[in-house]
Structures are given as C-alpha cells and as structure tokens.
Short mmCIF file of C-alpha atoms in Angstrom, two decimals:
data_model
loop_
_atom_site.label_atom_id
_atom_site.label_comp_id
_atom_site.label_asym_id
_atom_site.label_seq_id
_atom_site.Cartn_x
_atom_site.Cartn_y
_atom_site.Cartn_z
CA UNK A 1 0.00 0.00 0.00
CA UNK A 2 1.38 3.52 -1.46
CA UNK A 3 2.06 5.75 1.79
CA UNK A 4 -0.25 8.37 0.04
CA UNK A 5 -4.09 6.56 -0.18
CA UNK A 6 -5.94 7.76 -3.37
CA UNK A 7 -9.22 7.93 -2.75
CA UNK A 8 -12.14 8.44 -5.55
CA UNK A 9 -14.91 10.24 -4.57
CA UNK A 10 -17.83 9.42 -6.82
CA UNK A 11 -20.07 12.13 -6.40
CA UNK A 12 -24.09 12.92 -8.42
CA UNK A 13 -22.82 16.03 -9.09
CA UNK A 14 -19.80 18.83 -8.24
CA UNK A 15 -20.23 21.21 -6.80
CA UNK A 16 -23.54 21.61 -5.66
CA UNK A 17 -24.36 24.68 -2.78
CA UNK A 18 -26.35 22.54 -0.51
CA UNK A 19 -23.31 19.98 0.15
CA UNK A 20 -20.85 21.90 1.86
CA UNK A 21 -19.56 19.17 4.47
CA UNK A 22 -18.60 16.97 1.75
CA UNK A 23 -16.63 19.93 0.10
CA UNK A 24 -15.21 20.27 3.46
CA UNK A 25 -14.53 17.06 3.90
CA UNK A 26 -12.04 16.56 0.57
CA UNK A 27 -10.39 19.37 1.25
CA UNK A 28 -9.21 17.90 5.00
CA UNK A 29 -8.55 14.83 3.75
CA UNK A 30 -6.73 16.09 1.23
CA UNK A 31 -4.35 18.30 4.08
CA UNK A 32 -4.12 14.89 6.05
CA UNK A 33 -2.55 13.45 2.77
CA UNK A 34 -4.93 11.60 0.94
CA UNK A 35 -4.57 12.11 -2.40
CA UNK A 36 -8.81 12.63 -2.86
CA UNK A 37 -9.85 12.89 -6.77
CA UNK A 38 -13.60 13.98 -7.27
CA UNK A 39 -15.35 11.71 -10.02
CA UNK A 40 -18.56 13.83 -10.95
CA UNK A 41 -21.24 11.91 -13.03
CA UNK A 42 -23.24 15.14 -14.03
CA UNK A 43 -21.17 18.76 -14.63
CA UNK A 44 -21.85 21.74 -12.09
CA UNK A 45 -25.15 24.11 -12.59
CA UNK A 46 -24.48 27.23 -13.21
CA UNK A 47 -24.73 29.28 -10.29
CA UNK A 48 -24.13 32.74 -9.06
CA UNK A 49 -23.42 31.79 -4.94
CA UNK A 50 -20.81 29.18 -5.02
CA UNK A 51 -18.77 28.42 -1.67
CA UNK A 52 -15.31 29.89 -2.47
CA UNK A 53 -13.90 26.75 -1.09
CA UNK A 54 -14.76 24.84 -4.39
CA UNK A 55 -11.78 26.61 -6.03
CA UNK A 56 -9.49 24.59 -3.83
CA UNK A 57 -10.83 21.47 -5.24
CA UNK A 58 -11.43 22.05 -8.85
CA UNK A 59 -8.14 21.17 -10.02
CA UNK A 60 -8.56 17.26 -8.39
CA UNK A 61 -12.31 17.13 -10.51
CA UNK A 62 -12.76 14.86 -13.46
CA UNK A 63 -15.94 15.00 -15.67
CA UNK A 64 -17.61 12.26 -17.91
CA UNK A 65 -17.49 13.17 -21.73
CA UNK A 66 -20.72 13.47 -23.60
CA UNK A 67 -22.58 10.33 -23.56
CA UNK A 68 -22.02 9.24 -27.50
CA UNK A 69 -17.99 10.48 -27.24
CA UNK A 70 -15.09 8.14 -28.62
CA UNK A 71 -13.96 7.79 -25.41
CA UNK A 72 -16.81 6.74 -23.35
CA UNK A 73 -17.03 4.42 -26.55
CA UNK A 74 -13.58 3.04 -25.96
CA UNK A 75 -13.62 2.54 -22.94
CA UNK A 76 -16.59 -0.17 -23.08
CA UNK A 77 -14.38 -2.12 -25.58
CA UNK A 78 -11.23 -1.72 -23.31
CA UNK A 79 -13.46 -3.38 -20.74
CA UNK A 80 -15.55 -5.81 -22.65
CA UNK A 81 -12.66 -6.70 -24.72
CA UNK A 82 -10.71 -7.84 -21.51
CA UNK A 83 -13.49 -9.60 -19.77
CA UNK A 84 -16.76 -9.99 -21.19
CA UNK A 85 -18.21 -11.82 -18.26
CA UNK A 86 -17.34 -8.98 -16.38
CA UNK A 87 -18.77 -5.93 -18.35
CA UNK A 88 -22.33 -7.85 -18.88
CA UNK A 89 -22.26 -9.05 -14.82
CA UNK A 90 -21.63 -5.12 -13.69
CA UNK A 91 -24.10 -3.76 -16.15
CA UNK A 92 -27.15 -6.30 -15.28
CA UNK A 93 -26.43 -6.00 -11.58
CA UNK A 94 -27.09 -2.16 -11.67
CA UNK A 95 -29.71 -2.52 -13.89
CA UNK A 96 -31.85 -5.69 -11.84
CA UNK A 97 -31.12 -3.59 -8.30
CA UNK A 98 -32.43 -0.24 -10.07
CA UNK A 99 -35.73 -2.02 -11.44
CA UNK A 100 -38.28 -0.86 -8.41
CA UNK A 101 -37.18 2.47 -9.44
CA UNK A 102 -38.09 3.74 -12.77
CA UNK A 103 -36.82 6.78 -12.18
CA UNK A 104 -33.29 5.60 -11.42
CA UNK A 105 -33.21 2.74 -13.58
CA UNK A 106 -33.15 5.82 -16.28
CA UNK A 107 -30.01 7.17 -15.01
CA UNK A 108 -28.77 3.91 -14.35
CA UNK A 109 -29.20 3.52 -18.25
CA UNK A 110 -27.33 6.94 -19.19
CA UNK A 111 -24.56 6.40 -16.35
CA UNK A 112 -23.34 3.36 -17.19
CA UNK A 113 -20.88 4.06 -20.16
CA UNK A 114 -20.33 7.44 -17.55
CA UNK A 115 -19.24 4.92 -14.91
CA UNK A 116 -17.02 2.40 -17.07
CA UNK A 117 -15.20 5.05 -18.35
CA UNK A 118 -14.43 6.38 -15.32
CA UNK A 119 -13.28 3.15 -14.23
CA UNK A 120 -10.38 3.06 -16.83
CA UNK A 121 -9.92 6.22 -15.44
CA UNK A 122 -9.30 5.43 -11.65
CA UNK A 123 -7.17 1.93 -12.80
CA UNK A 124 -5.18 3.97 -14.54
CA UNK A 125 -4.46 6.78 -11.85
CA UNK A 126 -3.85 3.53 -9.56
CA UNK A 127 -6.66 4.44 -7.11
CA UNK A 128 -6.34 2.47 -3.61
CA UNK A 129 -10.64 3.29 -2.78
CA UNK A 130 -13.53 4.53 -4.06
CA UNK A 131 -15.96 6.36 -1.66
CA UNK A 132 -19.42 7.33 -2.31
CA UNK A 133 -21.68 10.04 -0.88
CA UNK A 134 -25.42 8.90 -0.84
CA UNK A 135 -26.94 5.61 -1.43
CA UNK A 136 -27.95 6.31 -5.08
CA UNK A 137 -26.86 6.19 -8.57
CA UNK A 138 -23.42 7.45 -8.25
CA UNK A 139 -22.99 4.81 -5.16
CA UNK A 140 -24.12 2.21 -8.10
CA UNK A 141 -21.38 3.88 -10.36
CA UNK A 142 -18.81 2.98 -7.67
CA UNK A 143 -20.19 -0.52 -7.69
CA UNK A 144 -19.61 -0.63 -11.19
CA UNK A 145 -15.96 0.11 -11.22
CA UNK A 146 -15.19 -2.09 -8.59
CA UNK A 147 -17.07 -4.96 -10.45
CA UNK A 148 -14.67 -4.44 -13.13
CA UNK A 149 -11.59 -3.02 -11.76
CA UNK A 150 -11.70 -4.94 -8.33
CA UNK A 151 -10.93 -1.62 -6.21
CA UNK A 152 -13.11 -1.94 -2.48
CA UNK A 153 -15.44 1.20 -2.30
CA UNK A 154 -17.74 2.31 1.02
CA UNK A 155 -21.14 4.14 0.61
CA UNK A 156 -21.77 6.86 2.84
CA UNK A 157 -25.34 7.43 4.02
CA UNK A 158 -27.13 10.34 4.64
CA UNK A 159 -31.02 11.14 4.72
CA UNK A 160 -33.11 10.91 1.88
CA UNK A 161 -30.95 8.45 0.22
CA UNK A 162 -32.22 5.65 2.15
CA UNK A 163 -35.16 7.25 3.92
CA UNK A 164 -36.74 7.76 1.09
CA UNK A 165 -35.83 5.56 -1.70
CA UNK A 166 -37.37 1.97 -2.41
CA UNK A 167 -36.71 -0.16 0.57
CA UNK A 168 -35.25 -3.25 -1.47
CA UNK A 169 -32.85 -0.98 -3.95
CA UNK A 170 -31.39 0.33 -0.73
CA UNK A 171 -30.77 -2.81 0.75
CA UNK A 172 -28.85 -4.57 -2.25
CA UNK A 173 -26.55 -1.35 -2.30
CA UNK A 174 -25.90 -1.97 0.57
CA UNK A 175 -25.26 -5.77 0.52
CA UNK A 176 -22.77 -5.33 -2.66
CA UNK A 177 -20.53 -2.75 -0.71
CA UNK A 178 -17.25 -3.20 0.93
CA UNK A 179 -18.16 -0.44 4.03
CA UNK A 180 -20.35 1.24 4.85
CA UNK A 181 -20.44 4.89 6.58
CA UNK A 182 -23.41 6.98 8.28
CA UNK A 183 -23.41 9.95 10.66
CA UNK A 184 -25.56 8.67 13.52
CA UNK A 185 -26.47 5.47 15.94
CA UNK A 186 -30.28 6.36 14.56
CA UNK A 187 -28.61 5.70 10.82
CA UNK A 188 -26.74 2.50 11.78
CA UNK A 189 -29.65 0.59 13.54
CA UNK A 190 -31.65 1.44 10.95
CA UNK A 191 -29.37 0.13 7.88
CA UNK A 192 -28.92 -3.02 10.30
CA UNK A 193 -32.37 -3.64 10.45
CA UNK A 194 -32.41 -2.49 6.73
CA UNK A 195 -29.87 -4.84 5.24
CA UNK A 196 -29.39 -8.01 7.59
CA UNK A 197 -25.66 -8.33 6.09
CA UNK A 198 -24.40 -5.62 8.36
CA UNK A 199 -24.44 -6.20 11.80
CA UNK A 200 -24.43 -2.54 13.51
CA UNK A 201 -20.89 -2.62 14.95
CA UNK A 202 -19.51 -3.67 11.10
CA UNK A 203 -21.15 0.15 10.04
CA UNK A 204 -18.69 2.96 10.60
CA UNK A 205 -20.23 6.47 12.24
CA UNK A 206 -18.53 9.34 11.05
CA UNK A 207 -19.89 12.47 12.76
CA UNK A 208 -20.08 15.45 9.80
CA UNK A 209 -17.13 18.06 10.84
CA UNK A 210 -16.99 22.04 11.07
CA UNK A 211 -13.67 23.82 11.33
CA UNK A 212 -14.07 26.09 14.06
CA UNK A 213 -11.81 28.75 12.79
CA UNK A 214 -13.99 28.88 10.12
CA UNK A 215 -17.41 29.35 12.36
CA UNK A 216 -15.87 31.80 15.13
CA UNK A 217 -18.69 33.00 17.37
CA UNK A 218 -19.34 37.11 16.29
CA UNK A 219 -22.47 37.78 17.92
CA UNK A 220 -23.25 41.30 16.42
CA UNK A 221 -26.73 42.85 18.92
CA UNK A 222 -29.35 44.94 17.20
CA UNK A 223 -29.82 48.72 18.40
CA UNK A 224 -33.39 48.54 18.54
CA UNK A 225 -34.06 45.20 20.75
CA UNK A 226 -35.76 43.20 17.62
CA UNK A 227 -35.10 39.63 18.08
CA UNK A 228 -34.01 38.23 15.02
CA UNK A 229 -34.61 34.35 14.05
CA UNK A 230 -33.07 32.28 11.38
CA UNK A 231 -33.08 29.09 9.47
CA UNK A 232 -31.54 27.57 6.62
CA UNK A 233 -32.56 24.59 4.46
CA UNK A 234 -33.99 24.09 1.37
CA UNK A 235 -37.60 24.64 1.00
CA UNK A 236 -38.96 21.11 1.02
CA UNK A 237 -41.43 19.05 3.32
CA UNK A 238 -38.68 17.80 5.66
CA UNK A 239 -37.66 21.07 7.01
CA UNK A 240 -40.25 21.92 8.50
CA UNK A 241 -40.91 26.05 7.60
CA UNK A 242 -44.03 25.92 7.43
CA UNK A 243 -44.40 25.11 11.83
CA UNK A 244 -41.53 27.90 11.96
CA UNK A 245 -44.21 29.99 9.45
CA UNK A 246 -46.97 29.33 11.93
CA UNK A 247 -45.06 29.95 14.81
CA UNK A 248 -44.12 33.18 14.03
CA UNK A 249 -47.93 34.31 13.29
CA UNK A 250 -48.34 33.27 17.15
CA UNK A 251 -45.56 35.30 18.42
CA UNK A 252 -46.48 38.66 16.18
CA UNK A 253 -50.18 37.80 17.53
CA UNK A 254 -48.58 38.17 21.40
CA UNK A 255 -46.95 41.28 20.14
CA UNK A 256 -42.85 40.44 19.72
CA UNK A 257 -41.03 42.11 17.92
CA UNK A 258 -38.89 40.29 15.38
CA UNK A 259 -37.07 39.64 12.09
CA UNK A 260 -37.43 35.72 10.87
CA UNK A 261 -35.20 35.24 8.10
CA UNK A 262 -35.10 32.12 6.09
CA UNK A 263 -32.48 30.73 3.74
CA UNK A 264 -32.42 28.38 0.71
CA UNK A 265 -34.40 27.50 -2.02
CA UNK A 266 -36.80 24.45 -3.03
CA UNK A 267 -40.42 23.35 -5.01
CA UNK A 268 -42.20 24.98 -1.94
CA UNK A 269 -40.79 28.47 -2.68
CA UNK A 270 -44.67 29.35 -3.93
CA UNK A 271 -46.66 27.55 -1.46
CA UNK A 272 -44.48 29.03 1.35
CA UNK A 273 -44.55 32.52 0.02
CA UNK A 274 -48.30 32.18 0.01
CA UNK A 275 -48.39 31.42 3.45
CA UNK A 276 -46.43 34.11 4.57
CA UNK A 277 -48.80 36.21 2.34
CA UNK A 278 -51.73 34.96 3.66
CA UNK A 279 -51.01 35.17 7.83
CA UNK A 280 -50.07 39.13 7.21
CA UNK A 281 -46.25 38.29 7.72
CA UNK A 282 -44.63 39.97 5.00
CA UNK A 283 -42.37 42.17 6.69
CA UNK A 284 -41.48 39.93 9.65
CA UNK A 285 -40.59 36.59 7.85
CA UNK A 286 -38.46 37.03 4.73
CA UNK A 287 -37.26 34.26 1.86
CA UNK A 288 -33.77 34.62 1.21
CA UNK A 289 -33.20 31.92 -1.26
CA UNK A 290 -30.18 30.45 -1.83
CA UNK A 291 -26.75 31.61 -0.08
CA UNK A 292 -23.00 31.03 -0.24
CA UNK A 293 -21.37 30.00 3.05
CA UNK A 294 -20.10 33.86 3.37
CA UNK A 295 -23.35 34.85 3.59
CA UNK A 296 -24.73 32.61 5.68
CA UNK A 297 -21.78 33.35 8.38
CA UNK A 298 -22.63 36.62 8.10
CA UNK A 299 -26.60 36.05 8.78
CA UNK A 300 -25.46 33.84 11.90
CA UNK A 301 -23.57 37.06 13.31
CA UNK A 302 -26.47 39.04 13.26
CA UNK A 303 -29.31 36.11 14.39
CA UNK A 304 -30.39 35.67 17.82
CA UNK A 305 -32.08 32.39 17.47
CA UNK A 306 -31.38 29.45 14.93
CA UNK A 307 -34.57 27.21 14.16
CA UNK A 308 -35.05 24.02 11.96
CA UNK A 309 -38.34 22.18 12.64
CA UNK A 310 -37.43 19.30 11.40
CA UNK A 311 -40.25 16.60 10.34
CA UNK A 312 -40.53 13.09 8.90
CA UNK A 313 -42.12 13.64 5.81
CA UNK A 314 -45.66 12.19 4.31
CA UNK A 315 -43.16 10.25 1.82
CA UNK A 316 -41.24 9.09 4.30
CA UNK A 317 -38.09 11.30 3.71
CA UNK A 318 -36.35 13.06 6.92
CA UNK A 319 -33.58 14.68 7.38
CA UNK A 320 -30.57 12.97 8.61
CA UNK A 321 -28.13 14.96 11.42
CA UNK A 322 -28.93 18.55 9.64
CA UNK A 323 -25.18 19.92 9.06
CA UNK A 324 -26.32 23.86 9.94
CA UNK A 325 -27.62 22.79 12.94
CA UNK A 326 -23.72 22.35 13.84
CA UNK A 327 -23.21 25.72 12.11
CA UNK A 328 -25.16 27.31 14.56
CA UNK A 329 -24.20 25.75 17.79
CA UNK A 330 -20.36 26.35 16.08
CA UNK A 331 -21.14 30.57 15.86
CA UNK A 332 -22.74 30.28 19.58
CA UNK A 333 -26.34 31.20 18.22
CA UNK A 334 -28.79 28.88 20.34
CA UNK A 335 -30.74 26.36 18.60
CA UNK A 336 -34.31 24.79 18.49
CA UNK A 337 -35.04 21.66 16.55
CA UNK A 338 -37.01 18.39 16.73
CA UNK A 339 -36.32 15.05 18.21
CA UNK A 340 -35.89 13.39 14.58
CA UNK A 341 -33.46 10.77 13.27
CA UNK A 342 -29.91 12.16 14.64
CA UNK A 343 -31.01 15.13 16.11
CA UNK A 344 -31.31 13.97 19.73
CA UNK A 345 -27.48 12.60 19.95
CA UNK A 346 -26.35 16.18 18.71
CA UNK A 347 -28.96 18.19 20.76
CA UNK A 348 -29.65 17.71 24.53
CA UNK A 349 -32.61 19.39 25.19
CA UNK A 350 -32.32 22.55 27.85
CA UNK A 351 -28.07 21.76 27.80
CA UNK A 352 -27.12 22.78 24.85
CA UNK A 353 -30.33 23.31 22.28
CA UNK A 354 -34.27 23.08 22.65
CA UNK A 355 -35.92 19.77 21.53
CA UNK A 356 -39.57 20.63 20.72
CA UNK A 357 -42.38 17.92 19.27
CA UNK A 358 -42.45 17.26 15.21
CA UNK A 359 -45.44 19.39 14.06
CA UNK A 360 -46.30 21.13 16.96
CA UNK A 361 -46.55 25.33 16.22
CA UNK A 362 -47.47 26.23 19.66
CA UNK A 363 -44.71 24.01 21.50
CA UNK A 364 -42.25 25.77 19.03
CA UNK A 365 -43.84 29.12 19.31
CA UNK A 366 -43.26 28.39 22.81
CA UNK A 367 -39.80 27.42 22.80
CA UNK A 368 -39.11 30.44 20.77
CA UNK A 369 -40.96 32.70 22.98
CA UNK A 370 -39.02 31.35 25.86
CA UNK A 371 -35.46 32.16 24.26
CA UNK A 372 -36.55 35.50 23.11
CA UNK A 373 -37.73 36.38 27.04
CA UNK A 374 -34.17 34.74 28.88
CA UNK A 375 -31.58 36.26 27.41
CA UNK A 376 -29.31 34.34 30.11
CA UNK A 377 -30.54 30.80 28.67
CA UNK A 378 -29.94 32.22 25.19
CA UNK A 379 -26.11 32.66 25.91
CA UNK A 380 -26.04 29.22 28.23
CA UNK A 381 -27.08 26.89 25.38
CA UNK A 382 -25.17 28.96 22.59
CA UNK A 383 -21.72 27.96 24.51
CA UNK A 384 -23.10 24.79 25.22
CA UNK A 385 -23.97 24.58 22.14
CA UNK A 386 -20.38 25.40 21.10
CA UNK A 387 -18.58 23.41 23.57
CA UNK A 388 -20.66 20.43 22.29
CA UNK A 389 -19.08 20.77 18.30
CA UNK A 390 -15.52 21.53 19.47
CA UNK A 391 -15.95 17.88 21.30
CA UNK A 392 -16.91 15.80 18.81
CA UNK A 393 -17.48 18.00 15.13
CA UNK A 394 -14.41 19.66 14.44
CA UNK A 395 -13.27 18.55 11.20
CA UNK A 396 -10.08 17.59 12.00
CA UNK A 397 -11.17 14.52 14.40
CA UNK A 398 -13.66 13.45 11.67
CA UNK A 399 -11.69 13.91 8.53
CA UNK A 400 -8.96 11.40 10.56
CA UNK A 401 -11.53 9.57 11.92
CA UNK A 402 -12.73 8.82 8.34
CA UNK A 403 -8.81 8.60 6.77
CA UNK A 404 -8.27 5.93 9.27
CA UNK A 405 -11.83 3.91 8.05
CA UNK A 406 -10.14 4.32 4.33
CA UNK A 407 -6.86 2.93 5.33
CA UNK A 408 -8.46 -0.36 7.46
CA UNK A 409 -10.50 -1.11 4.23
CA UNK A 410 -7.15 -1.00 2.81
CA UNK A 411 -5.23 -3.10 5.01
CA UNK A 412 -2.98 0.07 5.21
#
C-alpha cells in the first residue's frame, strides 16, 4: 500500500451549494494526505453563490465526456474486450437492483458508459478506494468500477438516500458494498435492520465536521431590541418552515417584535410565500433563497435564534443529522429543533439546544418565545452549544476519523 491513499470520490454532481460538508470534507482529507480525486457523473449548474472553497478542489475534478464520445465508446471495448463476463455481470447488476425504481433505472441507463469510463480512469491513476456520498446512482457507479476493476469502495449514508428511496434498492446497495459509513447510531440501527448483512458494529459512524476557525462565534446585537430568528434549508417538506411559518404568526399575535429570516431554495418556494402572504407576515418573515457559506456566516452574526423544525415527511423522507444545525451551535447562536433521526445525539434538550415535538406550532412558538424572554438561557445553550461541536465535530477529528476507516479497508 502507497504511503499516500488515493481515494475516488464518486459524487451525483460537483459542486452543488447545498453539500458543503462533503466539500469540506475533501479538502481535509486532502491536508491529512490523501490524495482525494472527485469523479462527478453530471457537470456543475451554473450558479451565481458558489462556496469559495470549491476553487481549492477544482483542479482534483474529473468529468464524464458526452454520452455518444469516442472515449466513453472506448472505454466499453477496453473493458468488454478484456473480460466480457465482467462488463455484462456489472451492467445487469445495476440494472436488476435499479428495477423498483423507474426513475433511477433511467439514469442507471445513461450512467453506465459514464461509470465504465471512469473506471479506466481510476485503474489507470492507480486508485487504492472509491468512496461514495449517498446511497444512489453514483454509489451504483462505484459498484460498477469495482465490479470491473476490483478496487473496495464504502457508501456513505445520509437522509433521503435511504429514507426515502425503495426499501429493497437500498438494501442490495448496501449488501454489494465493501463499508459502509453513516453519521448517527439512529442511521446504523436502521441500515442493520435495513440490510441483515451488516451487523451494527460492522457500520462505521462518522460524525459530519466544522472547522471552528472557520465558524468563530461574532455575535453582532441589534440597536433597537428586535429579536431576530433564522433558518436555513432548502424549502422542502422535511424542514419543516411551514411550523416555523406558523409559529411566528403566534408570536407577532402576542406582540414580539422580530425579524425571521429564512435561507435556501426548493419546489415549496410558492406555497411558502403564500403562506407568509396569507397570515399578514410579509415584513417579519423574509425568503432569502439560496446563499454562499459567506453569507450565511454573516446572517449567523447578526441572528439571535437558529430554528429548523425538522419533520418526517408524508413520503417518508427526513432529514438525517442537519449539518447547519452544527453551524449554529459552532457561531454560539442557540438552537431549536425536533427530536428526529440524529437530532437527539447532537442536541440535549435545555443543555445545549431546545428539543420541541415534530409538528407542533405552539410548542415551538413556545420554545421560541421562551429564548426571546431569557436572554441568560440564550447565551447558556449557545456555549453549550459550542462546547458540544468543538468535542466531537471539528473537522479535523472526523476527517482522521474517516482517513483511518479508508486505510483499514485498505489493510494500510
């Protein structure tokens, strides 16, 4: 084994805004010595509020050619050529696990000639892993290469990868994989009951990881007293802005003043707006849309209270250990949330957060209402809050934590 691992990330696309910790992640590795290459099935979107981090990592990124290229082309015969058997065995297995799911079967379809050719590509840069963010299509691309190249890869599971997907397409990812990786005890026992393969102490936790000289508490106070709230996440079901919508109709009803400011973008954008519209909030709760990391540091400076009302969707999709949650507590702003998935072995409630029912306005209303009146409890569970990702979220114990899961797949 080469003293510097090279490591594949297979990724659905790179960059994206709303996947930040993974950016993070490569680039620690990568300082640890890792060589990390980023294999991106689909090309960036444009987009006008890109992290400024990405830069660092654009020179390790390799894109697919156009579907009908000569190389894509020669790269099947390279493979096919060489072992037959092979090629047809990799392409029916991600085709038969993919068939519950029309949907993915689809991209299964247009990534596969994607996916061999990247495989010449990582056997010839001599690539010691493959890793895998999400259990999903580019998780099956990994699969792929090591079907015909042999190379272990590990999936790493998140949220609405396997909350939300078909059950039994799930489950044979994760039988085929070498490792596998999640971010809470919630995640493991639930993959373990999930895929009967892996017992819960075989799947590796790897806590996401913040740099805390990058979030540095900055508390900036307003002049005139207003109590300003925040929340970030895209605009989707699972989030939960619509209780945080509702809530905030209750407090301006009891006569607060505040500022509730909410950041990202989604398919709710309308529905949301309309809400806001329609309970006479329009210049109390504002739609940001979608934000850099800059920008959001800055909006944590000057927030009081952080809120994501997390909730397990009608479709069965939930959020997984929400990675601003550990933004906040990072810049010392307190945080409410709800008692779903991961969220209670990050929060504790009254130490270091507020833990409030799913669903439930008027218990968050209330929890809100009870930060905005103790000013004393606000700063408590902000250093808690702190204290708690210095202990167990900075990214340097995680990125190592996660080097040293690459190198015992290894046998380094």
């Amino acid at each position: 084994m080469p003293e510097q691992l090279k490591v594949a990330y297979y990724l659905p696309r790179f960059p994206r805004l709303t996947e930040t910790f993974i950016l993070r992640e490569m680039i620690h590795l990568r300082e640890l010595g890792l060589d990390v290459q980023v294999f991106s099935l689909a090309p960036p979107l444009p987009s006008p509020t890109m992290h400024q981090q990405v830069q660092a990592m654009m020179p390790f990124v390799h894109y697919s050619p156009f579907l009908f290229s000569i190389k894509l082309l020669l790269a099947q015969f390279y493979f096919f050529l060489r072992s037959p058997i092979k090629y047809i065995r990799a392409f029916i297995r991600a085709i038969w696990q993919s068939m519950p799911e029309p949907q993915t079967l689809m991209r299964v379809f247009i990534m596969f000639p994607k996916s061999v050719y990247f495989a010449k590509q990582i056997q010839e840069m001599k690539v010691d892993h493959i890793h895998a963010h999400f259990v999903w299509v580019n998780g099956i691309a990994a699969q792929i290469a090591a079907d015909l190249t042999g190379i272990t890869y590990s999936l790493h599971a998140h949220a609405w990868d396997i909350f939300y997907r078909n059950p039994y397409c799930v489950r044979r990812q994760l039988e085929l994989a070498t490792a596998i990786i999640t971010v809470s005890e919630y995640h493991r026992k639930y993959l373990a009951n999930l895929c009967p393969r892996w017992h819960p102490e075989d799947i590796h936790i790897v806590h996401y990881g913040l740099d805390p000289l990058e979030f540095t508490p900055g508390h900036v106070p307003t002049e005139d007293n207003t109590i300003r709230i925040m929340s970030v996440g895209r605009l989707e079901e699972k989030k939960g802005h619509e209780y945080l919508i509702d809530a905030c109709k209750l407090l301006s009803t009891r006569g607060y003043k505040f500022q509730c400011s909410i950041v990202g973008r989604g398919r709710l954008l309308e529905s949301l707006q309309a809400r806001i519209n329609g309970l006479g909030l329009q210049e109390c709760v504002k739609l940001l849309g979608a934000m850099n990391q800059t920008e959001v540091q800055n909006l944590y400076h000057h927030s009081d209270i952080f809120v994501l009302a997390c909730v397990i969707a009608k479709s069965g999709d939930r959020d997984g250990m929400p990675n601003v949650l550990l933004e906040a507590m990072a810049m010392q702003v307190p945080i409410i949330t709800t008692p779903v998935t991961g969220n209670p072995e990050l929060v504790r409630d009254g130490d270091n957060g507020l833990l409030v029912p799913e669903r439930d306005t008027h218990a968050l209303a209330l929890a809100i209402e009870r930060l905005i009146n103790d000013p004393s409890l606000r700063s408590k569970l902000g250093q808690q809050g702190h204290q708690t990702v210095l202990a167990g979220f900075d990214i340097h114990q995680t990125a190592a934590q996660l080097a040293g899961v690459f190198r015992e797949i290894c046998g380094d």
